[in-house]
XYZ file of C-alpha atoms in Angstrom:
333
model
C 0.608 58.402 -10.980
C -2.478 57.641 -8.952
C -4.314 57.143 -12.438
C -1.810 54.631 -13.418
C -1.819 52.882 -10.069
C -5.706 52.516 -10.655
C -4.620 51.371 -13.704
C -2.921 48.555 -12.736
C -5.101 47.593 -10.043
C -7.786 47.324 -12.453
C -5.617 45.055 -14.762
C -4.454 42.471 -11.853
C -8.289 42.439 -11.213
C -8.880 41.501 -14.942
C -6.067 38.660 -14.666
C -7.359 37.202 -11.604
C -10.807 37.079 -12.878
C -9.365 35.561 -16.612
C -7.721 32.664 -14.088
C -11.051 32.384 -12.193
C -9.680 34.167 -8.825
C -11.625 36.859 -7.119
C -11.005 40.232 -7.133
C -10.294 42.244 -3.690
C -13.387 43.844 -4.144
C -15.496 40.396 -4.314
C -14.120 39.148 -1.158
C -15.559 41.984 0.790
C -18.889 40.980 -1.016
C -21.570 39.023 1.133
C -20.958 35.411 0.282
C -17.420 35.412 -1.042
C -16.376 32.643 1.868
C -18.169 30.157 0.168
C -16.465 30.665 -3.146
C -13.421 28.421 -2.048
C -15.455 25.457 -0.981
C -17.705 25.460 -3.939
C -14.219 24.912 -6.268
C -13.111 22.605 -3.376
C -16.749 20.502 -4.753
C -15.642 21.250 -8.533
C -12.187 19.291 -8.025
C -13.590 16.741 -6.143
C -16.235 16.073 -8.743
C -13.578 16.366 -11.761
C -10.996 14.093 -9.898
C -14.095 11.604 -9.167
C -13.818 10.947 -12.718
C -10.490 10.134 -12.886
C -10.629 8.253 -9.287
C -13.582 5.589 -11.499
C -11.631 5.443 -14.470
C -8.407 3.969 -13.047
C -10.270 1.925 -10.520
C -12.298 0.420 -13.682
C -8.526 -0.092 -15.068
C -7.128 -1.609 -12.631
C -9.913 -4.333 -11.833
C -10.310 -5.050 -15.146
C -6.710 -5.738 -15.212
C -5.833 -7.281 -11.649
C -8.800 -9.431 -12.174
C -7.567 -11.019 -15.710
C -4.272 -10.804 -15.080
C -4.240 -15.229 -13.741
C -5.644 -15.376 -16.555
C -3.188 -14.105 -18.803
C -0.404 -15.262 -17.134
C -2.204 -18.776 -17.314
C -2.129 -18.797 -20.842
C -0.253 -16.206 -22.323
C 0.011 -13.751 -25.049
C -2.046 -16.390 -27.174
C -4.825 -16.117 -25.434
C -5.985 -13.038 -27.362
C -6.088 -15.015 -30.859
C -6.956 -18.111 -29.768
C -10.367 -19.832 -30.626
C -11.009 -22.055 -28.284
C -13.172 -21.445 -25.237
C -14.412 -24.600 -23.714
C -15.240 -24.281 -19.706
C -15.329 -27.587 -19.040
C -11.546 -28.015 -20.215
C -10.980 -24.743 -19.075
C -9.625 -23.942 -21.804
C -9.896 -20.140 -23.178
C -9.052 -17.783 -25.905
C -10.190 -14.549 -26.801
C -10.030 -14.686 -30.233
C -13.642 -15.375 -31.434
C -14.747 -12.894 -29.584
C -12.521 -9.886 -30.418
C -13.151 -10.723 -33.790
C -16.930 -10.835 -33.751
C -16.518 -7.533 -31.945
C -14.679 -5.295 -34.662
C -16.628 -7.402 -37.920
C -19.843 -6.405 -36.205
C -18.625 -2.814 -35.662
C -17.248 -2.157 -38.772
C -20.105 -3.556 -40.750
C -22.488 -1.879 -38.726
C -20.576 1.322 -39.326
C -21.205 0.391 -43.032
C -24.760 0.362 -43.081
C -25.481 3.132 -40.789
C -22.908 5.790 -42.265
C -24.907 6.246 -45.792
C -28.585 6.304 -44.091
C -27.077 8.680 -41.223
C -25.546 10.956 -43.770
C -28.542 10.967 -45.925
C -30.987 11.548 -42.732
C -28.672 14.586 -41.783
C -28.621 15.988 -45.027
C -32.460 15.540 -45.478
C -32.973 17.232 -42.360
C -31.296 20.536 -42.605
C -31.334 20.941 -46.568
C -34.146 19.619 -47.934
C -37.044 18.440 -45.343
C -39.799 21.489 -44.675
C -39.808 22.417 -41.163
C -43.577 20.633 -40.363
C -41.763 17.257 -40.902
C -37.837 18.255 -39.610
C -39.008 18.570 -36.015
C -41.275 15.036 -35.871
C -38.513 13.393 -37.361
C -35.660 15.379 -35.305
C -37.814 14.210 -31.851
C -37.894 10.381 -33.569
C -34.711 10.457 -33.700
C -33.709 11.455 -30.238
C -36.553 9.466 -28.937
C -34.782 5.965 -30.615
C -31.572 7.026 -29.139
C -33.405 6.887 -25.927
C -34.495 2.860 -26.468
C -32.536 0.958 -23.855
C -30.825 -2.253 -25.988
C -32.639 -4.507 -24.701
C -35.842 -3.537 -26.584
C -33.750 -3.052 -29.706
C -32.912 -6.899 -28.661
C -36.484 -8.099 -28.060
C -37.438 -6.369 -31.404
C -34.529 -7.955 -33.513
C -35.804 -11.428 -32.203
C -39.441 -10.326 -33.204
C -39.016 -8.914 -36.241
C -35.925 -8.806 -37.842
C -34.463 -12.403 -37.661
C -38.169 -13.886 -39.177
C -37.252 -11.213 -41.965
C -34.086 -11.890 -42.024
C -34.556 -15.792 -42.413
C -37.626 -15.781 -44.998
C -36.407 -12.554 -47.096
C -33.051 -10.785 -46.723
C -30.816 -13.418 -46.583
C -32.473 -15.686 -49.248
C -32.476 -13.296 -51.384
C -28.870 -12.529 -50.666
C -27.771 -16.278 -51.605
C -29.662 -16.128 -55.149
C -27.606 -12.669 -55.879
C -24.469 -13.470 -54.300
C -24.416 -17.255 -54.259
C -22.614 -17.736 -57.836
C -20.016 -14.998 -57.356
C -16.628 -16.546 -56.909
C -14.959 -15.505 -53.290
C -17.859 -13.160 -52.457
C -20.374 -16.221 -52.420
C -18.427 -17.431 -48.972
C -19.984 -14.157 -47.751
C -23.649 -15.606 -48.001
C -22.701 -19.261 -47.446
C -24.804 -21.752 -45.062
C -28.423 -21.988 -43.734
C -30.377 -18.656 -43.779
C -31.328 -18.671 -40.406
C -31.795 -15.556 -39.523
C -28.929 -15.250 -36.652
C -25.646 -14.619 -37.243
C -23.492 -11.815 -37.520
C -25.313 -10.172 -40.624
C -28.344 -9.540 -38.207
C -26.189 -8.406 -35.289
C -24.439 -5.333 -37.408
C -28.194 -4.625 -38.321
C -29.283 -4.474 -35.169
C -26.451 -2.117 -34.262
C -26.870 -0.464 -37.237
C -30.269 1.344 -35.877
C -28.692 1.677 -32.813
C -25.682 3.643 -33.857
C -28.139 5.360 -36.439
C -30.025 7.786 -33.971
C -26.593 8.845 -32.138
C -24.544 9.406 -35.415
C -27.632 11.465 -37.145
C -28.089 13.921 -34.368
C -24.141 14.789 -34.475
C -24.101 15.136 -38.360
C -27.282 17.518 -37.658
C -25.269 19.813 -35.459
C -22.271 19.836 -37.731
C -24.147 20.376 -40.911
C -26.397 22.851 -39.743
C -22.962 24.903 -38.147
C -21.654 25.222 -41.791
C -22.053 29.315 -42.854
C -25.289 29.989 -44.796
C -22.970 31.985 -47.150
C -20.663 28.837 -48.198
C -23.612 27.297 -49.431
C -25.381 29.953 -51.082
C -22.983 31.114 -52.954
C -22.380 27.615 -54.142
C -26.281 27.590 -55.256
C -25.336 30.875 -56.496
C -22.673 29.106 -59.503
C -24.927 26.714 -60.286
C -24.051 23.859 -57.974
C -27.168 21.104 -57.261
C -28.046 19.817 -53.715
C -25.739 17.114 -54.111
C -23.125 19.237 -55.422
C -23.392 21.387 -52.014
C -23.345 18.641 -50.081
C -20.718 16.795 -51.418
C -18.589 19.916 -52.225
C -18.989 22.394 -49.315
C -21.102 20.562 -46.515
C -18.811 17.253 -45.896
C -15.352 19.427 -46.447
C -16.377 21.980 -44.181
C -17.568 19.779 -41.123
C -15.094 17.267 -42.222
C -13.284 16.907 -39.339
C -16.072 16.912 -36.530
C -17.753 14.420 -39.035
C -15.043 12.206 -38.512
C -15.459 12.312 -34.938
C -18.836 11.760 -34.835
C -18.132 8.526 -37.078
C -15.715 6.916 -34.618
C -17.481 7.957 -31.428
C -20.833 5.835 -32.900
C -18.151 3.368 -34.307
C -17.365 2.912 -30.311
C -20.550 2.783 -29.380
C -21.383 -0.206 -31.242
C -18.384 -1.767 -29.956
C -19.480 -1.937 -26.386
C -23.259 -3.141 -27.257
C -24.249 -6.392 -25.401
C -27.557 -7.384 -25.065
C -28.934 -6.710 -28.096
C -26.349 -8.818 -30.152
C -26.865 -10.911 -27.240
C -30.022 -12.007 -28.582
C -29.466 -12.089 -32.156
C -25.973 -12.947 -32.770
C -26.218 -17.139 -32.291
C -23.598 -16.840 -29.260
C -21.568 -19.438 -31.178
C -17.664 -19.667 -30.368
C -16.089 -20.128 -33.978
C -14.923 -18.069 -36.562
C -16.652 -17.733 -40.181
C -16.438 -15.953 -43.574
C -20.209 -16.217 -43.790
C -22.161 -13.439 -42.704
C -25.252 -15.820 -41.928
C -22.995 -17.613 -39.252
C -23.737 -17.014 -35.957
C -20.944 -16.018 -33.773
C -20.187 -13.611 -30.280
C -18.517 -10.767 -29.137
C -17.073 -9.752 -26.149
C -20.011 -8.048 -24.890
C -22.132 -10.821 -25.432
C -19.898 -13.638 -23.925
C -19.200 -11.651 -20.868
C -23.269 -11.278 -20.532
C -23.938 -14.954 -20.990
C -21.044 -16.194 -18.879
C -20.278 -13.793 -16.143
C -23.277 -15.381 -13.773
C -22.042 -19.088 -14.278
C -18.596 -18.096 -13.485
C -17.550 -18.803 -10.057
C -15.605 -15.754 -8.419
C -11.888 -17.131 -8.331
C -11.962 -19.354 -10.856
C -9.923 -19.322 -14.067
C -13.567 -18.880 -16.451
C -14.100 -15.413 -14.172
C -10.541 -14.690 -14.515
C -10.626 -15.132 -18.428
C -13.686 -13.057 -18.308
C -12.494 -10.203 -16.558
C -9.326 -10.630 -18.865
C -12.102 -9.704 -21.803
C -13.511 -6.771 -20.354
C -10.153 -5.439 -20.185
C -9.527 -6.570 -23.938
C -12.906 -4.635 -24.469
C -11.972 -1.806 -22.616
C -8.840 -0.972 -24.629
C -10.327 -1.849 -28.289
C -12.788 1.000 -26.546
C -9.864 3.644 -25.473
C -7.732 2.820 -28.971
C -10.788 3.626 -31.287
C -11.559 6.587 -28.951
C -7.453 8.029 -29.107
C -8.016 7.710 -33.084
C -10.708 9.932 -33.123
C -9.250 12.411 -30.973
C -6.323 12.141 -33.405
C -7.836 12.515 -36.410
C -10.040 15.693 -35.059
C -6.539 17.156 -34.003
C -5.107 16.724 -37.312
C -8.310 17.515 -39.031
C -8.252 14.660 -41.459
C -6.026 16.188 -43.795
């Protein structure tokens, strides 16, 4: 009896440890007091996370509300947004927002997948770890410098090569010609998703690194083992195996992009109208809310319509973030 009774103790001892309780035995150890108050600081820190989010929420929301109520449900696909006939719409903007994500997301998905692949399949180890630390180190460049360097390099290229070249390929194609219409100016929307393109890039690549590199040795050998080339691997066992995470990793840099502001500040044109043309220059919501924000008198219904865009921006941000979760959860079947 007294072995079962041990027994038992020891089990309720294993249970309260498994639900992060103390045992008997730990309370009598030197120290033990201070074991309440440090998960006392663990809640407090976990519910400060929750206290920021909802107080983000409802700012964001109180704050644009006038606005909304000013001019209605149309105000998020309406185009005009004139402050001196106060006069605002958030249409322009959302759309510059998603067209510069999504083609963004097109450009950096092939180079991130082919830097990930070329990292842990096929790159020696003397060049994988100065071009792993590259990497990381360009995910460290604040967007501002990505900015400064799209107005210093990539718009004269843009202007005097890309995009000139793009008109003599594209120009005589019917429907995909208003693609590559107007002046090659170098700003516009075109150079925006590029910009964000190397952003995203670095953030993207190191999560494809992780997932690729967690897929079993075994799966792959044995593929090299039938036969199967490098691009039969990856194509065939890599990408199915880390499918799912890949898919996250996709949609977390895809909301990344989303929220960018002063680098497509600088290169975007900050022009309020919509346009098939990829050369046109145009604005997000990140961008207007940078240029605006400090000429908009607290009160008024331009701060108002403002805040009512952050909001806007805040749940394009939570909607693309609730598809990746679900897509992970479901595993992309």
């Amino acid at each position: 009896m007294s072995a079962i009774a041990d027994s038992s103790r020891d089990t309720t001892s294993v249970a309260d440890a498994a639900r992060g309780s103390p045992s008997p035995q730990a309370k009598r150890v030197p120290g033990a007091a201070f074991d309440p108050i440090f998960k006392a600081l663990l809640y407090i820190c976990s519910g400060l996370i929750l206290v920021l989010l909802v107080s983000i929420v409802i700012l964001l929301f109180w704050g644009g509300w006038p606005a909304l109520s000013h001019f209605g449900v149309s105000f998020y696909w309406s185009t005009v947004w004139n402050p001196v006939t106060e006069k605002f719409g958030a249409g322009v903007m959302i759309y510059g927002t998603l067209f510069t994500g999504f083609l963004s997301l097109l450009i950096a998905l092939p180079m991130s997948f082919g830097i990930a692949f070329f990292l842990t399949e096929i790159a020696p180890l003397s060049i994988r770890k100065p071009v792993g630390m590259a990497i990381q180190l360009l995910a460290a460049v604040p967007s501002i410098i990505f900015g400064m360097w799209g107005v210093a390099a990539i718009i004269p290229l843009m202007a005097n090569y890309i995009q000139p070249f793009l008109k003599v390929v594209f120009g005589y194609i019917p429907v995909i010609n208003y693609l590559f219409a107007g002046p090659a100016s170098g700003f516009g929307i075109l150079t925006a998703a590029v910009i964000l393109a190397f952003m995203v890039i670095p953030f993207i690549t190191a999560m494809f690194v992780e997932i690729l590199e967690a897929v079993p040795p075994m799966l792959k050998e044995s593929a090299y083992g039938v036969g199967c080339t490098t691009f039969e691997v990856f194509r065939n066992v890599s990408v199915p195996y880390g499918r799912t995470a890949l898919v996250g990793a996709t949609m977390l840099g895809f909301g990344r992009a989303l929220g960018e502001t002063m680098a497509v500040t600088y290169v975007i044109g900050n022009a309020n109208r919509i346009s098939a043309s990829l050369f046109s220059s145009g604005a997000t919501i990140a961008s207007t809310i940078a240029n605006e924000f400090p000429d908009a008198p607290a009160g008024s219904l331009r701060n108002e319509s403002l805040m009512e865009l952050g909001f806007v921006l805040f749940v394009i941000s939570f909607i693309v973030l609730a598809i990746s979760r679900m897509l992970v959860k479901s595993g992309v079947k």
